[in-house]
Short mmCIF file of C-alpha atoms in Angstrom, two decimals:
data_model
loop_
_atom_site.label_atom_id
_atom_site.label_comp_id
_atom_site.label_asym_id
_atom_site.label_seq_id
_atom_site.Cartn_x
_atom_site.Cartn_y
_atom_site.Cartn_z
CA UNK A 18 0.00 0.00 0.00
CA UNK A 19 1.32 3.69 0.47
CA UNK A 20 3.92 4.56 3.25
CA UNK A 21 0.71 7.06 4.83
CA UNK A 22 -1.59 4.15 5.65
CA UNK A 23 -4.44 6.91 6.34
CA UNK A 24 -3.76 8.47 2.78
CA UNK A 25 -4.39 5.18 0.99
CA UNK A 26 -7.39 4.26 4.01
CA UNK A 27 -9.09 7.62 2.90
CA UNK A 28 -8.75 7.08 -0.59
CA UNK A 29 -9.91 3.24 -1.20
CA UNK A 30 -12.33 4.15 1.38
CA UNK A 31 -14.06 6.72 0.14
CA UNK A 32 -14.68 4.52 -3.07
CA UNK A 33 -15.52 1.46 -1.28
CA UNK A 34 -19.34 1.06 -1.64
CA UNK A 35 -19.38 2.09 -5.32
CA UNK A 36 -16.15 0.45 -6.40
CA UNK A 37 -17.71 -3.15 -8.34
CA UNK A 38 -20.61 -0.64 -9.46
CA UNK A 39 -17.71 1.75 -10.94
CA UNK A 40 -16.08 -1.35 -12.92
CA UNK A 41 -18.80 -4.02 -13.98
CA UNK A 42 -16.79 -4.92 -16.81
CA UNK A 43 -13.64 -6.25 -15.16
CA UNK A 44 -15.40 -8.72 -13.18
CA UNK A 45 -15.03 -11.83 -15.38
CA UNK A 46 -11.04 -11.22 -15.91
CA UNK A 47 -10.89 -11.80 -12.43
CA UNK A 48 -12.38 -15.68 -12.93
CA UNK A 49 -10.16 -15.85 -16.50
CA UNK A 50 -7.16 -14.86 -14.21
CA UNK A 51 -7.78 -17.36 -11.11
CA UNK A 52 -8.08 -20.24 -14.09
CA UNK A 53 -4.86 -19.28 -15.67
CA UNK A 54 -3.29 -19.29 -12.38
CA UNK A 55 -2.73 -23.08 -11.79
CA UNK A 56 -4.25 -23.36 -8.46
CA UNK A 57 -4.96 -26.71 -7.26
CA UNK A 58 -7.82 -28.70 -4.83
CA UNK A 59 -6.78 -27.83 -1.43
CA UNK A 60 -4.34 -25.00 -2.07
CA UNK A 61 -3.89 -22.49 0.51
CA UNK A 62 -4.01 -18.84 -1.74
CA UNK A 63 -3.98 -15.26 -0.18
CA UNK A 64 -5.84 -12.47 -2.03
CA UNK A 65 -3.60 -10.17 -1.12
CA UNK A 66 -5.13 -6.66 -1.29
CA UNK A 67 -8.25 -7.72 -1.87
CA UNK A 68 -10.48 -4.27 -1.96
CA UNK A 69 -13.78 -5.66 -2.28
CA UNK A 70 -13.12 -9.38 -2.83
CA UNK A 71 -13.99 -9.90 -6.60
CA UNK A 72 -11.30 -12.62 -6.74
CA UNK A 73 -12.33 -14.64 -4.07
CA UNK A 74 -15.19 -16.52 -5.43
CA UNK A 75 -12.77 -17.68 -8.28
CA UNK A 76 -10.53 -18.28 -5.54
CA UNK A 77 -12.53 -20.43 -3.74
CA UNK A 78 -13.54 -22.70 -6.79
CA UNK A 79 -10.26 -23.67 -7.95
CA UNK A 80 -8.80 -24.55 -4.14
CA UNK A 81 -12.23 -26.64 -3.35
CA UNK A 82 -13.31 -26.85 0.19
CA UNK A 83 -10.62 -28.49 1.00
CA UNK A 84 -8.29 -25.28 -0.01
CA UNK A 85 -7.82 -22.06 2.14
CA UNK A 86 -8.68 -18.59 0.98
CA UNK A 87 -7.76 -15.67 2.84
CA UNK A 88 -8.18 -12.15 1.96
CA UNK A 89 -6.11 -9.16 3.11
CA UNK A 90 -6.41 -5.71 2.81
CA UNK A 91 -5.53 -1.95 4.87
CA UNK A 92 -8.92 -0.42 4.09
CA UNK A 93 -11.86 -1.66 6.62
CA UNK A 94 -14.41 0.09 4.28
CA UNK A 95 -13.36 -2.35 1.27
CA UNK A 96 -13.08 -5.58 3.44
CA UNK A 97 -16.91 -4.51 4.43
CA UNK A 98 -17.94 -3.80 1.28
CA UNK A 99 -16.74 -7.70 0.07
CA UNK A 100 -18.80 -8.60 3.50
CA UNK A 101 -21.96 -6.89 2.19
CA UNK A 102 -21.96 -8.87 -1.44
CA UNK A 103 -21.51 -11.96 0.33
CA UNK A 104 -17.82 -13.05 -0.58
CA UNK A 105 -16.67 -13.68 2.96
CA UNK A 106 -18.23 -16.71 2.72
CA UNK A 107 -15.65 -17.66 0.02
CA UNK A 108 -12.83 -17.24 2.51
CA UNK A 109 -11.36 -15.09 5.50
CA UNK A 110 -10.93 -11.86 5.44
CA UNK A 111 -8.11 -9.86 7.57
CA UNK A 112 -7.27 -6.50 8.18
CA UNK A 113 -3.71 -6.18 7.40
CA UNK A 114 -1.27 -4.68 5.53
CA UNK A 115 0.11 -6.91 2.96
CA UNK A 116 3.74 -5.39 3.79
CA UNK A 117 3.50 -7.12 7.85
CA UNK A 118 1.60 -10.01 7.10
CA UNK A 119 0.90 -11.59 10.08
CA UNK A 120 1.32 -15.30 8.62
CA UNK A 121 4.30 -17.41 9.08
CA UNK A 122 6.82 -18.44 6.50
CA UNK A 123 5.82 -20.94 3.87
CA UNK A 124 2.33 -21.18 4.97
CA UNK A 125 0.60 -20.52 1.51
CA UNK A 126 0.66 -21.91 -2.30
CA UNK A 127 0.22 -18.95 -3.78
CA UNK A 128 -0.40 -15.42 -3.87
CA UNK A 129 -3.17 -13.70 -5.68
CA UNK A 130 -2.29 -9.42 -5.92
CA UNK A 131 -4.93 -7.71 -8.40
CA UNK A 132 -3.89 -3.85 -8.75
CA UNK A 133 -1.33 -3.97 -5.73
CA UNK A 134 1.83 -3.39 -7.06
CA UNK A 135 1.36 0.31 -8.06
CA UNK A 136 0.13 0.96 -4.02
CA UNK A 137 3.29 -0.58 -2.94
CA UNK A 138 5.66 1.95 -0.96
CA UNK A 139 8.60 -0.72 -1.44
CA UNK A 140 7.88 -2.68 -4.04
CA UNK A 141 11.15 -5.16 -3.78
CA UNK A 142 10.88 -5.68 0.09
CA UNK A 143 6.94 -5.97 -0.30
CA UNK A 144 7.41 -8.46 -2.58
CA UNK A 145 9.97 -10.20 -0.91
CA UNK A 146 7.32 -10.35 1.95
CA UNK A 147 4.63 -12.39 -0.23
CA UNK A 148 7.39 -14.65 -0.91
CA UNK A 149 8.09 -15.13 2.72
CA UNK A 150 4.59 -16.68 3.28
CA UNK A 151 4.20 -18.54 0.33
CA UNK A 152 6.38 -22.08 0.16
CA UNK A 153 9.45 -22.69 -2.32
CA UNK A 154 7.64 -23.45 -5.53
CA UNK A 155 4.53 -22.00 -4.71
CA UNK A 156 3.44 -19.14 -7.22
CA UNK A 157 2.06 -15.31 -7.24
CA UNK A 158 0.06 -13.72 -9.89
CA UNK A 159 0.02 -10.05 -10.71
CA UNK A 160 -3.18 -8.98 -11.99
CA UNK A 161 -5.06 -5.95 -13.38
CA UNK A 162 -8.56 -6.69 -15.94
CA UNK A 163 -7.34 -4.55 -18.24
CA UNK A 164 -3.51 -3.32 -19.64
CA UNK A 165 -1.05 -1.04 -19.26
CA UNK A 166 -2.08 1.25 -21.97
CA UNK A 167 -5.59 0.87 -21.30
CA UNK A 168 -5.25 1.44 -17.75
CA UNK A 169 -2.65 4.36 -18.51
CA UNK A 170 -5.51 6.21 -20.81
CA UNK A 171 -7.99 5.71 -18.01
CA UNK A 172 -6.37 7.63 -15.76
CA UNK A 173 -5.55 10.20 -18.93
CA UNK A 174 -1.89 9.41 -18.79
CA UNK A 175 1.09 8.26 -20.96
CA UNK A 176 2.88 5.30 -20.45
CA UNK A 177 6.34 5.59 -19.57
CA UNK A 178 9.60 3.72 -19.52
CA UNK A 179 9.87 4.16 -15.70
CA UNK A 180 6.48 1.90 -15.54
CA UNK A 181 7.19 -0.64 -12.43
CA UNK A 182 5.08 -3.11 -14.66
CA UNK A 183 6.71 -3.29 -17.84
CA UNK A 184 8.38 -6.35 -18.37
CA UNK A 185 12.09 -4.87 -18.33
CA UNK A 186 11.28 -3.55 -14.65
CA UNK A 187 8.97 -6.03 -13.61
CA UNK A 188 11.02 -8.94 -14.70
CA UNK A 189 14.31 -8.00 -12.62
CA UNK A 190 12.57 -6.85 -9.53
CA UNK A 191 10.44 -10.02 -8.84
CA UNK A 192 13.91 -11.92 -9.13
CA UNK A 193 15.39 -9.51 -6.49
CA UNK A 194 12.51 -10.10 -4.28
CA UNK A 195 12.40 -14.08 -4.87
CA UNK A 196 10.47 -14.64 -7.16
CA UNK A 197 10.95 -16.60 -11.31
CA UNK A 198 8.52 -15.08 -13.49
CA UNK A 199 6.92 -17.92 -15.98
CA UNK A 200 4.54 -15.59 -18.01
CA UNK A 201 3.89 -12.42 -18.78
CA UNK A 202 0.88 -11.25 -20.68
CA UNK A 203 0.47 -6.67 -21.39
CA UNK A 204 -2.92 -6.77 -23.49
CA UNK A 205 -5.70 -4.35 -23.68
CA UNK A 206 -8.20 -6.80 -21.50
CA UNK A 207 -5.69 -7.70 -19.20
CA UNK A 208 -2.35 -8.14 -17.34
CA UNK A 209 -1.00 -10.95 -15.98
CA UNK A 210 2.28 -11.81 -14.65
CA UNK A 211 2.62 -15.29 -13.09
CA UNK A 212 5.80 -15.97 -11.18
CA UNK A 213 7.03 -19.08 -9.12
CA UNK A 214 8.83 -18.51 -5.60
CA UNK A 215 11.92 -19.84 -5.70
CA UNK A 216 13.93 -22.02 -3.30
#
């Protein structure tokens, strides 16, 4: 998230209760994502910033009941707001900051981060933090329903070479922070980076 926890609170906050109404659209990239992502029956998986939980029901289908699902995120108004459409019944849901997770090493499969990286105040040691809870060849996806250009002209901006997601950055600062990446996909209806933790 952002260094000024109350700056980011404020902000996701304020757009919690009208944030699925806001992007209808992106909904089923979420599910197109999860089944890319190579998650197994009775995988554990952390939605790790989870806003409003539009992953989790995805989630929850490819781990099975036997599988964990846990969702984090800083902003109580979003966590609510996935409690209101009915998706903490697809998994737990924590308070936390994804930078301090409060899980021990290893404990997860895999790591599910839709439109986190760009909130992260340090991107390598955040990173390096997912990797500390998820197992050696366990896996992380980084996720956004739509691309880098497309998300770029949304907010009514250029893309630059300094981007933290294009590959060139991307690719060198998951392997700082533990992590392989296997596949990397920048097209207008989605990104998707899909990484393995090494050992």
């Amino acid at each position: 998230m952002s260094e000024d926890h109350t700056h980011v609170q404020e902000f996701f906050g304020a757009r919690a209760d009208g944030w699925d109404r806001k992007f209808p659209e992106d909904g089923p990239a979420f599910g197109t994502a999860v089944a890319e992502f190579g998650l197994r029956p009775g995988d554990r998986v952390l939605d790790a910033g989870c806003g409003t939980g539009r992953a989790l029901t995805a989630l929850r289908a490819a781990v099975g009941p036997s599988g964990k699902v846990l969702g984090a995120d800083l902003t109580p108004q979003m966590l609510a707001a996935a409690q209101r459409a009915g998706r903490a019944a697809e998994g737990v849901l924590l308070l936390a900051d994804v930078a301090r997770l409060p899980l021990r090493d290893g404990v997860l499969d895999a790591v599910f981060a839709a439109g986190l990286i760009a909130h992260l105040p340090d991107p390598e040691a955040n990173l390096r933090e997912l990797a500390r809870v998820v197992r050696p060849g366990g896996r992380l996806a980084i996720f956004h329903p739509i691309g880098r250009a497309a998300l770029a002209a949304r907010h009514g901006r250029e893309l630059t070479p300094d981007d933290l997601r294009a590959e060139p950055n991307l690719r060198p600062l998951l392997a700082r922070s533990g992590w392989d990446v296997i596949s990397y996909a920048d097209e207008d209806a989605r990104f998707l980076v899909l990484a393995v933790r090494g050992s």
